[in-house]
Coordinates of C-alpha atoms in Angstrom, one line a residue:
X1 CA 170.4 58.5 -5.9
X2 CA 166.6 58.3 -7.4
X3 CA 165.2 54.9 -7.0
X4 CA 164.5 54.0 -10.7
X5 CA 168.2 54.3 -11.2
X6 CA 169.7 52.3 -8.7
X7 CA 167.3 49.5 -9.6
X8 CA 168.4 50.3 -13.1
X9 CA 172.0 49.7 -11.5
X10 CA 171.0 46.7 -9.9
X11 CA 169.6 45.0 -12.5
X12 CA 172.3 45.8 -14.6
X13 CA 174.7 44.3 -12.1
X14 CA 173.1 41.2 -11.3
X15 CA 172.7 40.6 -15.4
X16 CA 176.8 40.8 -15.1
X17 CA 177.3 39.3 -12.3
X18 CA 175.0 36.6 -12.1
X19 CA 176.1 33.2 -13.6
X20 CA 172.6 32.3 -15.3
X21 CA 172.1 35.8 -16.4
X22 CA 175.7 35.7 -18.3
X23 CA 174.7 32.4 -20.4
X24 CA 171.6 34.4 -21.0
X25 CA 173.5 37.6 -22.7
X26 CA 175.3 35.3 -24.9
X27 CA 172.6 32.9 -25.4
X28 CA 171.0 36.0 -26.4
X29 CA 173.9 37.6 -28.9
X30 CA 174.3 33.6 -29.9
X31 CA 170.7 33.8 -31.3
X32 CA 171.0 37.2 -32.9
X33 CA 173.8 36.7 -34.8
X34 CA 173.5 34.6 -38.0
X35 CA 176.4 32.7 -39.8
X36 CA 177.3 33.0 -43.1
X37 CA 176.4 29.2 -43.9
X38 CA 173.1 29.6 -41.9
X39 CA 172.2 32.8 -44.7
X40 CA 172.8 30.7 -47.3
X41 CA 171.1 27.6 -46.5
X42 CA 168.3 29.9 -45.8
X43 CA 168.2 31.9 -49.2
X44 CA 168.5 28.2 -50.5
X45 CA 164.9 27.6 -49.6
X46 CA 163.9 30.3 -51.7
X47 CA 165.2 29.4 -54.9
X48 CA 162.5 26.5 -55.5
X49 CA 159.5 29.0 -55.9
X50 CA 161.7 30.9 -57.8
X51 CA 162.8 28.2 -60.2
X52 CA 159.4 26.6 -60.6
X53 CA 157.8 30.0 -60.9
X54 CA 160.0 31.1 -63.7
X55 CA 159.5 27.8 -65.8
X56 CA 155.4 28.4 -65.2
X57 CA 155.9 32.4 -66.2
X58 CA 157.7 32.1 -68.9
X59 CA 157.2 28.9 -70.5
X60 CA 153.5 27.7 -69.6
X61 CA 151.5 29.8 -71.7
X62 CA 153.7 28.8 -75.0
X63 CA 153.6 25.3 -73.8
X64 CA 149.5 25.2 -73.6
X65 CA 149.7 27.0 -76.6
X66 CA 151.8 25.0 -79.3
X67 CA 152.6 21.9 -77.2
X68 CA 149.5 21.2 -75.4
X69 CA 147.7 22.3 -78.7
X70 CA 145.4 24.3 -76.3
X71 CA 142.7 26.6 -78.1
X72 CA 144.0 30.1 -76.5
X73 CA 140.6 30.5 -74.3
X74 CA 141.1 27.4 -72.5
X75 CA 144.6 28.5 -72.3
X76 CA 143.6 32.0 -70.8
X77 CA 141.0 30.6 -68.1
X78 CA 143.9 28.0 -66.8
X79 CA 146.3 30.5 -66.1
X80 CA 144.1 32.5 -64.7
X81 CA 141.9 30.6 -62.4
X82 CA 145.2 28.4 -61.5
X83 CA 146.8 31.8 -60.4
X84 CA 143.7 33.5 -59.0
X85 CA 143.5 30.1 -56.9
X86 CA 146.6 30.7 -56.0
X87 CA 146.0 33.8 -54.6
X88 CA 143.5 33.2 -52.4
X89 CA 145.1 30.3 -50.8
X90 CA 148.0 32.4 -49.9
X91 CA 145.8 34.4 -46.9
X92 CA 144.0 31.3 -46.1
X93 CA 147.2 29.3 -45.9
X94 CA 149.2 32.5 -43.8
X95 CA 146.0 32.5 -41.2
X96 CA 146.6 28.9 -40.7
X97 CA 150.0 29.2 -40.2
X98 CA 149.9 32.3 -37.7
X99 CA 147.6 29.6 -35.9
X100 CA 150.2 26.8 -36.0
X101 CA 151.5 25.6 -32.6
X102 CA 155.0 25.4 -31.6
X103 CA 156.4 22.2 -32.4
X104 CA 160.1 20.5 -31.6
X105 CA 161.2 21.7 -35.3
X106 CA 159.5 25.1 -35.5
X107 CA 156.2 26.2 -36.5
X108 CA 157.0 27.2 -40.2
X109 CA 159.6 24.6 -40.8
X110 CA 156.2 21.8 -40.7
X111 CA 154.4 23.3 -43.1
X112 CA 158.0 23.6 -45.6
X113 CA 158.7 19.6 -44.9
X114 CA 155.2 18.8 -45.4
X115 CA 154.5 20.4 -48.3
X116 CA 157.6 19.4 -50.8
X117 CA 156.6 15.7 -51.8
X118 CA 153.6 16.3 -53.2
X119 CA 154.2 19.7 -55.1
X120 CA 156.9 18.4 -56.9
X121 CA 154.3 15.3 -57.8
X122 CA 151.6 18.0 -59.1
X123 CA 154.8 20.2 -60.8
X124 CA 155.6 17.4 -62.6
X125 CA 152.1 16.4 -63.8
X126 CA 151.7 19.9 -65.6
X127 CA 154.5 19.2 -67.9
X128 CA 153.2 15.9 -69.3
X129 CA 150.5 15.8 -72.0
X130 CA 147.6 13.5 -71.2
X131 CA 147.0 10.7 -73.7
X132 CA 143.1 11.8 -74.2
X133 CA 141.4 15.1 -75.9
X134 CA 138.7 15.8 -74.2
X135 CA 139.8 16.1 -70.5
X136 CA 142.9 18.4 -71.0
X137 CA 141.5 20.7 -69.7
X138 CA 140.3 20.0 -66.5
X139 CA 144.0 17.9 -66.1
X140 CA 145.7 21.2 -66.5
X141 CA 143.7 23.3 -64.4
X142 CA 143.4 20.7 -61.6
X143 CA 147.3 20.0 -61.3
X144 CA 147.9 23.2 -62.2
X145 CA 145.7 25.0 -59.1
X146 CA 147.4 22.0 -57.3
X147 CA 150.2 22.8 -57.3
X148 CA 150.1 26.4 -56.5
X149 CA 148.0 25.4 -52.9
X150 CA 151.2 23.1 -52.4
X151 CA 153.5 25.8 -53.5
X152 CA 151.5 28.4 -50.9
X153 CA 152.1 25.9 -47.8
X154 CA 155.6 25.8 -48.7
X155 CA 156.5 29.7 -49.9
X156 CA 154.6 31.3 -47.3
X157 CA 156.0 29.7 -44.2
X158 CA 159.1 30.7 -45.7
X159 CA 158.9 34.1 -46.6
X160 CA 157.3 34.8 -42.3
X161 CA 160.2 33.0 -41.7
X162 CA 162.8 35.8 -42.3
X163 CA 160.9 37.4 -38.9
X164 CA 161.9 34.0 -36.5
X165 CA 166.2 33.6 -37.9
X166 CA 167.3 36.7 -36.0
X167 CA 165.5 39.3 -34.4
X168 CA 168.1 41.6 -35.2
X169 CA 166.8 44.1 -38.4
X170 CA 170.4 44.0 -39.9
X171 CA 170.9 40.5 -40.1
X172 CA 167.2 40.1 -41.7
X173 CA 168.2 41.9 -44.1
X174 CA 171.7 40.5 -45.0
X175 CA 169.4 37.3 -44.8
X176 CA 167.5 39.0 -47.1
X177 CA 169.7 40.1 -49.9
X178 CA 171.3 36.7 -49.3
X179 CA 168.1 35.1 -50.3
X180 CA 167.3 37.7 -53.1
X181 CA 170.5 36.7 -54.9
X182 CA 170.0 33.0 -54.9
X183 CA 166.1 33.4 -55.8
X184 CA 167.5 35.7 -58.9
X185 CA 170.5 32.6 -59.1
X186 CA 167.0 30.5 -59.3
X187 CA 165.1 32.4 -61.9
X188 CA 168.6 32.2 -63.9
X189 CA 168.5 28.1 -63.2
X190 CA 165.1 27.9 -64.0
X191 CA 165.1 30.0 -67.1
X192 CA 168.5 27.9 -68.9
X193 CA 167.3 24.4 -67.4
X194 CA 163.6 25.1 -68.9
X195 CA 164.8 27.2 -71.8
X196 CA 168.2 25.3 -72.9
X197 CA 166.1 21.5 -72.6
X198 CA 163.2 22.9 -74.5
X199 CA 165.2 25.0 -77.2
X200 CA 166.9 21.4 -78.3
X201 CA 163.7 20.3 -79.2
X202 CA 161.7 23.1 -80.5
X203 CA 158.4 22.2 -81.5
X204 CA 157.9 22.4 -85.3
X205 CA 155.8 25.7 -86.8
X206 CA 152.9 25.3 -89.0
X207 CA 153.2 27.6 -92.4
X208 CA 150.0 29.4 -92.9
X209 CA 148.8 30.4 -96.4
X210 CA 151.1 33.6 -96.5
X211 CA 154.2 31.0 -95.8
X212 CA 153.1 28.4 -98.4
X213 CA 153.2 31.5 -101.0
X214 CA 156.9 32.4 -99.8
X215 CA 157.8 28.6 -99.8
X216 CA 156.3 28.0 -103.8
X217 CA 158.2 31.6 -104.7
X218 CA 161.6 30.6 -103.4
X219 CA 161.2 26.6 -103.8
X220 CA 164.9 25.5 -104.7
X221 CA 165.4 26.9 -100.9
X222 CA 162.7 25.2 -99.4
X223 CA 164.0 22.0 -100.4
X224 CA 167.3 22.9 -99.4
X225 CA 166.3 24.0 -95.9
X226 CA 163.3 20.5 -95.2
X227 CA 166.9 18.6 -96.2
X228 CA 169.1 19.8 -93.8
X229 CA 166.5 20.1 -90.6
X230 CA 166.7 17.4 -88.1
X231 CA 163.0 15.6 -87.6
X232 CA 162.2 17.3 -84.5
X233 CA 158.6 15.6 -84.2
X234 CA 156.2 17.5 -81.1
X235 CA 156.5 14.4 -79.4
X236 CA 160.2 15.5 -79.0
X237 CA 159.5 18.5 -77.3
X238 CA 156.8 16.8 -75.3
X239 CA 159.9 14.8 -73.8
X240 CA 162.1 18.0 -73.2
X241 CA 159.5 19.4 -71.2
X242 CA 159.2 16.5 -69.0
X243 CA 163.1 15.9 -68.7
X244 CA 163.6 19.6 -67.9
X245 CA 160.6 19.4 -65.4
X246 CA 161.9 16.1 -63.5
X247 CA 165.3 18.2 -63.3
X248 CA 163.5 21.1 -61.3
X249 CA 161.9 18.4 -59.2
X250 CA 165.4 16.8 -58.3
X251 CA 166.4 20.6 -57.3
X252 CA 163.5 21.5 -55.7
X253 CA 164.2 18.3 -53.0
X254 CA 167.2 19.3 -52.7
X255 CA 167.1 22.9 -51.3
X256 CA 164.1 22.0 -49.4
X257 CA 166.7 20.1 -47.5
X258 CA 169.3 22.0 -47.0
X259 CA 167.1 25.0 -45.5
X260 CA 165.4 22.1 -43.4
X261 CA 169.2 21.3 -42.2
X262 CA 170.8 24.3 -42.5
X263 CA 168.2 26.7 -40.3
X264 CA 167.5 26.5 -37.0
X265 CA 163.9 28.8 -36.5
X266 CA 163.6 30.6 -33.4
X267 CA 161.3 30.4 -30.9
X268 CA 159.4 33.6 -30.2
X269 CA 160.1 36.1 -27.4
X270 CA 158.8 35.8 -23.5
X271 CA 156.1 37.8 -24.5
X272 CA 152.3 36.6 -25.2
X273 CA 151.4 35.6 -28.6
X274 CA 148.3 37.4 -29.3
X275 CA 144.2 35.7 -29.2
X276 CA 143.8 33.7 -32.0
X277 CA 141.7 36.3 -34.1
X278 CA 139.0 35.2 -37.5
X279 CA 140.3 35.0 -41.0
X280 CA 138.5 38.2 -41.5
X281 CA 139.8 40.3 -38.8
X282 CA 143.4 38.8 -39.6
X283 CA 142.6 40.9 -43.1
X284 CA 141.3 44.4 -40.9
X285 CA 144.3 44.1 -39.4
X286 CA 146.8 43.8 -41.4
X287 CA 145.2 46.2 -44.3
X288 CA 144.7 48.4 -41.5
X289 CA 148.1 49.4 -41.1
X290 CA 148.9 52.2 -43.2
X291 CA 152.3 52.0 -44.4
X292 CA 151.8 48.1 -44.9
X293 CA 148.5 48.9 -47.6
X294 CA 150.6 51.9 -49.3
X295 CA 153.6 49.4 -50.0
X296 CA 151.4 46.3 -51.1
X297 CA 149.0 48.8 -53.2
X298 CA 152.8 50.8 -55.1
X299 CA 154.0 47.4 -55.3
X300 CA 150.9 45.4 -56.7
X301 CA 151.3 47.9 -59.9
X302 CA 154.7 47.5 -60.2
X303 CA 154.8 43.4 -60.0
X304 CA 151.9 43.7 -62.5
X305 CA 154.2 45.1 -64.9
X306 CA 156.9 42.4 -64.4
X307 CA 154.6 40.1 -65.1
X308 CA 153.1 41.3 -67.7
X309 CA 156.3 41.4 -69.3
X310 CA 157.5 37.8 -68.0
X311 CA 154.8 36.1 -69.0
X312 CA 154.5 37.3 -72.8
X313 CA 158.4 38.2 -73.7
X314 CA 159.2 34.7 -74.8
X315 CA 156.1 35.0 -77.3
X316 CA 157.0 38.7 -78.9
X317 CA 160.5 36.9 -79.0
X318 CA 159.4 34.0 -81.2
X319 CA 156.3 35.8 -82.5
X320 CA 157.1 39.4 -82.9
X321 CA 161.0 39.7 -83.1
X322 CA 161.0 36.5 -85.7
X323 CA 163.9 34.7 -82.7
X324 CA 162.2 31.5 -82.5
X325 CA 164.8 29.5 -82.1
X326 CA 166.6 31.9 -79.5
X327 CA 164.3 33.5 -77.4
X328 CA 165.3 31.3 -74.3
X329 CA 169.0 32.5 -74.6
X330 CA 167.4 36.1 -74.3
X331 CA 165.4 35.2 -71.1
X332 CA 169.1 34.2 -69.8
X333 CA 170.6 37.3 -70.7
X334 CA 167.9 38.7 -68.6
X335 CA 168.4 36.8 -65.5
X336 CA 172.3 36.6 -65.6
X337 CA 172.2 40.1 -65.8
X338 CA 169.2 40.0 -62.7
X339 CA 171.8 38.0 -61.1
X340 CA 175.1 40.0 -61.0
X341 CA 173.0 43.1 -60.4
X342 CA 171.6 42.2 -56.9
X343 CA 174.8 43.0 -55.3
X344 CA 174.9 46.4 -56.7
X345 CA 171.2 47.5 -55.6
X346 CA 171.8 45.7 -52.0
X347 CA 175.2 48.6 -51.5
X348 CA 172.5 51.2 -53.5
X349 CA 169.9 50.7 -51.0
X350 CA 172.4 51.0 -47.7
X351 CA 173.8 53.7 -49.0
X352 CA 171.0 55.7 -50.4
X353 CA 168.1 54.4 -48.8
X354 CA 165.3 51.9 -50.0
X355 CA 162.8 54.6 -50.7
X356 CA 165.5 56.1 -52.9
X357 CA 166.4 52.2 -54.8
X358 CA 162.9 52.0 -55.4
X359 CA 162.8 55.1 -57.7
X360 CA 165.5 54.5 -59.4
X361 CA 165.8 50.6 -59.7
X362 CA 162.0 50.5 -61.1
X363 CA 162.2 53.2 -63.2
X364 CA 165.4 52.3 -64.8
X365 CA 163.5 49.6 -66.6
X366 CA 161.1 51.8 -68.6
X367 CA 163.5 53.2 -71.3
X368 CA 164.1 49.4 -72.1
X369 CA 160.7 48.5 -72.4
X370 CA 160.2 51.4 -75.1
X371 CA 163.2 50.6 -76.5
X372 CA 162.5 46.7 -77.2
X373 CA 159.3 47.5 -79.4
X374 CA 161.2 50.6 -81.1
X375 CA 164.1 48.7 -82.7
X376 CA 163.8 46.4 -85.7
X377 CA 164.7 43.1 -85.4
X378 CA 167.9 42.9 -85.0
X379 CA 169.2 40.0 -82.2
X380 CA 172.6 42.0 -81.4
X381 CA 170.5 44.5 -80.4
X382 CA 168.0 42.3 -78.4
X383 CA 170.5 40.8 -76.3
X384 CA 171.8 44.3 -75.5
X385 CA 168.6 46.1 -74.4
X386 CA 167.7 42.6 -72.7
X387 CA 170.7 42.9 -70.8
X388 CA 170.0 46.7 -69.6
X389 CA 166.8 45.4 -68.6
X390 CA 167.8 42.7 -66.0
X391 CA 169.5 45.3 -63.9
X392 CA 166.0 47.0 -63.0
X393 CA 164.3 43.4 -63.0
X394 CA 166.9 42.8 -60.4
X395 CA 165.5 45.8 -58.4
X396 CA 162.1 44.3 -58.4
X397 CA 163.7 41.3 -57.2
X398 CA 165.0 42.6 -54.0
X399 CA 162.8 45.9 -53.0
X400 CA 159.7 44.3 -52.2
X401 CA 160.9 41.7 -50.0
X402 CA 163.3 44.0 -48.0
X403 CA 161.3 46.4 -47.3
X404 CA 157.9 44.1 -45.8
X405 CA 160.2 43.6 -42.8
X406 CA 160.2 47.1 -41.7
X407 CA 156.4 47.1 -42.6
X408 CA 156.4 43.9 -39.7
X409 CA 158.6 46.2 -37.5
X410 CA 156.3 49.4 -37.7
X411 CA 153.1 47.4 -36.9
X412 CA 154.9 45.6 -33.6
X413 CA 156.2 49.2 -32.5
X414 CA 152.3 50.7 -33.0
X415 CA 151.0 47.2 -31.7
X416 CA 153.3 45.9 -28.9
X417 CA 150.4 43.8 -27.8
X418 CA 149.3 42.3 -30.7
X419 CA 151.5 39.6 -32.1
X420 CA 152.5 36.9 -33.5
X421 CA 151.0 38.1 -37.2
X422 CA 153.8 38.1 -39.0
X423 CA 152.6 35.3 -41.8
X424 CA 149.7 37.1 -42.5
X425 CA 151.5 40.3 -43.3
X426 CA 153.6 37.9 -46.0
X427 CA 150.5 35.9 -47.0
X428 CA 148.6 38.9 -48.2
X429 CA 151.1 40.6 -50.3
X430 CA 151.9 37.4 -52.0
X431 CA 147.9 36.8 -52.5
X432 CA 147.7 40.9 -54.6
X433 CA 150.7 39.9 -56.5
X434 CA 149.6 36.5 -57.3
X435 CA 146.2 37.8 -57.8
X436 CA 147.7 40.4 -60.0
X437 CA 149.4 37.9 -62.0
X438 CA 146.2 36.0 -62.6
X439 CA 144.4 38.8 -64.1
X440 CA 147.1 40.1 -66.1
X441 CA 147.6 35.8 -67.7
X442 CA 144.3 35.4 -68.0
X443 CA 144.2 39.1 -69.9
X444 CA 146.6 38.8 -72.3
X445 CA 146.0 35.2 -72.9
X446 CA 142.1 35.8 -73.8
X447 CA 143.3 39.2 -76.0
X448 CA 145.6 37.3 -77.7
X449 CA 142.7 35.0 -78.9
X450 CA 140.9 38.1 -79.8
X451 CA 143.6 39.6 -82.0
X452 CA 143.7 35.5 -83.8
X453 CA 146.9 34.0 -82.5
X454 CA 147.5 30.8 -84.4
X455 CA 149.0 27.9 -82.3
X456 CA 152.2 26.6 -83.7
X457 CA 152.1 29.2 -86.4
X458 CA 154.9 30.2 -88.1
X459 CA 153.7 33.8 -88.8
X460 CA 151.2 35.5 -87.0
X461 CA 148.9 38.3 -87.5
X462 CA 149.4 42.1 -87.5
X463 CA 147.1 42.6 -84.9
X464 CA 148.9 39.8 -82.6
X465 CA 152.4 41.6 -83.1
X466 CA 150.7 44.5 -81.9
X467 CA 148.9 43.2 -79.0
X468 CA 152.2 41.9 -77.9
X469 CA 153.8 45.0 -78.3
X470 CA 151.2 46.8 -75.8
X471 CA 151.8 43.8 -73.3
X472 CA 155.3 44.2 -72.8
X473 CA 155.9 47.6 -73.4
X474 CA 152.9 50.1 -73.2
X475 CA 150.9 48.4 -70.6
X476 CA 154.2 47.8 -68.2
X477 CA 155.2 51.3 -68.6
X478 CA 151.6 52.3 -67.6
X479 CA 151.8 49.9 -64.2
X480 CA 155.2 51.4 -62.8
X481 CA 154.4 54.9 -63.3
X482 CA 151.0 54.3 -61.0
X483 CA 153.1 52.3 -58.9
X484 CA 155.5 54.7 -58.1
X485 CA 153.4 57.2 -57.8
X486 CA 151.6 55.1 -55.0
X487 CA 155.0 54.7 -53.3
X488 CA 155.3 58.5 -53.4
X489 CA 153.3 58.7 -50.3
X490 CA 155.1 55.9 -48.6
X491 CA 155.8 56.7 -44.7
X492 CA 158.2 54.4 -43.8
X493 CA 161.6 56.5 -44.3
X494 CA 165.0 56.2 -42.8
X495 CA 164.9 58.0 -40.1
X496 CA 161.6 56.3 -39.0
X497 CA 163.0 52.8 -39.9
X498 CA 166.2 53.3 -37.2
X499 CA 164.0 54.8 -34.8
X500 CA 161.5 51.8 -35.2
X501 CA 164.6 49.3 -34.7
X502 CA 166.1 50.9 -31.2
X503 CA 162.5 50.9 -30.0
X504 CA 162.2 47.5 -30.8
X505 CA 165.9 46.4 -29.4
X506 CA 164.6 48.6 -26.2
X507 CA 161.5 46.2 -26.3
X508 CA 163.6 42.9 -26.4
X509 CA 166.7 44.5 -24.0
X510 CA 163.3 45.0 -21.1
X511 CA 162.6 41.1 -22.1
X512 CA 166.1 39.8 -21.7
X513 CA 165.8 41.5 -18.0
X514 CA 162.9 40.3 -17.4
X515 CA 163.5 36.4 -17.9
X516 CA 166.7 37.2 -15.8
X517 CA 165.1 38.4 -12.8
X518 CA 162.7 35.4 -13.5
X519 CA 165.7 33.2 -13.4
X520 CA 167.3 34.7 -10.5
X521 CA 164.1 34.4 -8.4
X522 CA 163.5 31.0 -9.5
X523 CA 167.8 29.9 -8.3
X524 CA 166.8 31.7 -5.3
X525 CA 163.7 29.5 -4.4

């Protein structure tokens, strides 16, 4: 018998045999394994950024608009700067948290606990309209910018923490898809809490020339219509945005407590945490990594589109498609449809592949988009194509986010020394998407302006209607097609993903053995 196998033998024996090194087998397994209540007080946790980011995308923009009575340029450099803000704390905040020490409840669950009080505080804040003129602006931005830093300390310690519930790659990413469907459940929330509290109290249009010709023409109707028409005053819809904003806040407590309860974070391996490295070499080496820079870059278009289309759909709605008073019950159709479709792409991607979801769930969005800007106005219509449309917006949902694990695993199997990274990896995906989403606010916002958007106008240009047509169908279109072409080149395939998981089991089986033998010497002393 060879020497290397009868040690093997040994060792396997004594982890059998061995009292201490039995507890540490199922200790191990124990730890692996995740409940079904521990996913779902896990995906919990996601659905506050969802929630809060879905009222800001969708709603914020018409809010500084026709509520805050915001001149469109001050409107544009708000949401830009408050999201380009945004994305640069997302690094900063990731580097300080690969820094964080261990502490009795974790080191991401701090930076979650910490965090809540005060951004639901600055959340709050952007929904109420200051009692003075000239300072708006800086209260908007400052709350605003705020409130994404908060959000940052709380989202990216969460999103790393899908690396410290198991270190098993199934279970990630049943925690995963577990956590995409309640964060699509959370868009859904966000959209009818902000969308159905809001639409009660829609904020009165102003009729521009053109409208006071139609009004004179058709007069006997006019009269008819002012007659039966509640007085919905703005200060009306200044209320709904606050009650539908303290809501959010009550919800956004309450899941950041039940993910505090409900998840117990693991404490990394045996194995060394890497040197503390610089801000700057945290970005060499994470952008270093091939696989990790092709799937941030394909995905960076992609987003862009999404958001593109998120953040000026409720507009064309109103604007465009003439549905002011039901473009928030088209945003639900949206995410109800989002919601019941994350199911389907989970089973598409584990039996197909995720390269292969990818294709086909972001692609299968783009005869929508045409679509929406072919058809006349015609709200039947709308709510069908809307519909169609949430089952790719559901793909965008879940892709991204199951796929960065496998980026994580493909570093640790090239880098088995280097560790302990695992927030900056999140941190700098979320700061290209959230820069991305900046630029493309700030961008449509300021070309709106150009093409002479009239706040609280009841009609709006030709040359808005068709700058709002390029932002939610020709530009989007544009974005995924680069995207996926980007993704193309993607290395990370199946048969590289399984062989990167039994390396890594091989890697944690080897540490299991040696903390036994470390055990068994120690009993034996």
């Amino acid at each position: 018998m060879a020497k290397g196998e009868g040690a093997e033998q040994y060792s396997n024996a004594s982890l059998l045999n061995k009292p201490d090194g039995i507890k540490l087998a199922k200790k191990r397994d124990n730890r692996n394994g995740l409940s079904v209540c521990n996913k779902i007080c896990y995906a919990i946790g996601g659905a506050p950024y969802q929630i809060t980011g879905c009222a800001l995308g969708f709603f914020l923009q018409i809010y500084l608009l026709d509520v805050a009575q915001l001149d469109p340029f001050y409107a544009s450099i708000i949401l830009f700067v408050g999201r380009a803000w945004d994305a640069v704390t997302d690094p900063t905040v990731g580097f300080l948290v690969s820094r964080s020490p261990w502490t009795r409840i974790g080191r991401m669950m701090p930076w979650i606990l910490l965090s809540t009080p005060l951004a639901v505080l600055s959340y709050f804040l952007i929904w109420y309209v200051p009692p003075f003129e000239n300072g708006k602006v800086v209260w908007y931005l400052f709350f605003y910018c705020l409130f994404q830093s908060l959000q940052t300390c709380f989202h990216v310690p969460y999103s790393a923490l899908t690396m410290f519930i198991s270190s098993e790659q199934k279970e990630r990413d049943s925690a995963t898809a577990y956590r995409m469907t309640v964060e699509v459940l959370g868009t859904l929330l966000g959209t009818a809490i902000q969308g159905q509290i809001v639409g009660m109290a829609n904020a009165p249009c102003l009729p521009g020339p053109g409208d006071i010709v139609a009004n004179l023409s058709n007069s006997s109707m006019s009269v008819g219509l002012n007659a039966s028409e509640p007085a919905i005053s703005l200060e009306h819809t200044r209320t709904a945005y606050m009650i539908a904003s303290g809501v959010i806040c009550l919800i956004y407590i309450l899941c950041a407590v039940v993910l505090f309860f409900g998840v117990r974070e693991q404490k990394e391996s045996c194995r060394l945490r890497s040197e503390p490295m610089s801000f700057f070499q945290g970005i060499k080496l994470v952008m270093g990594h091939g696989p990790y820079t092709k799937l941030v870059m394909g995905f960076l278009f992609t987003s862009l589109a999404f958001m593109l289309l998120e953040g000026n759909f409720a507009l064309f709605c109103s604007s465009t498609l003439g549905f002011r008073n039901d473009f928030q019950n088209i945003l639900l159709v949206i995410m109800l449809s989002a919601t019941l479709a994350i199911p389907f792409w989970q089973w598409f991607l584990t039996r197909f592949g995720k390269n292969t979801a990818v294709y086909t769930g972001t692609s299968s969005v783009v005869p929508f988009m045409i679509l929406v800007v072919c058809i006349k106005s015609n709200l039947i219509v709308t709510y069908i194509v809307s519909f169609f449309a949430g089952v790719g917006v559901a793909a965008a949902f879940l892709l991204p986010w199951s796929m960065l694990p496998d980026v994580v695993d493909d570093f640790q199997v090239q880098n088995p020394e280097s560790t302990g990274h695992e927030a900056l990896f999140y941190s700098f995906y979320v700061f290209f998407t959230k820069f991305a989403s900046g630029v493309s606010l700030g961008i449509s916002t300021l070309s709106l302006d150009f093409a002479g958007y009239i706040s609280r106008g009841c009609s709006q240009p030709e040359e808005v209607h068709l700058t709002l047509k390029v932002l939610v169908s020709a530009a989007p279109v544009a974005l995924i097609i680069i995207g996926l072409c980007i993704l193309y080149s993607y290395p990370i395939n199946e048969e590289r993903r399984q062989g990167n998981r039994k390396l890594l089991q091989e890697q944690r089986d080897n540490e299991v053995d040696s903390e036994t033998d470390s055990t068994e010497l120690a009993n034996t002393v």
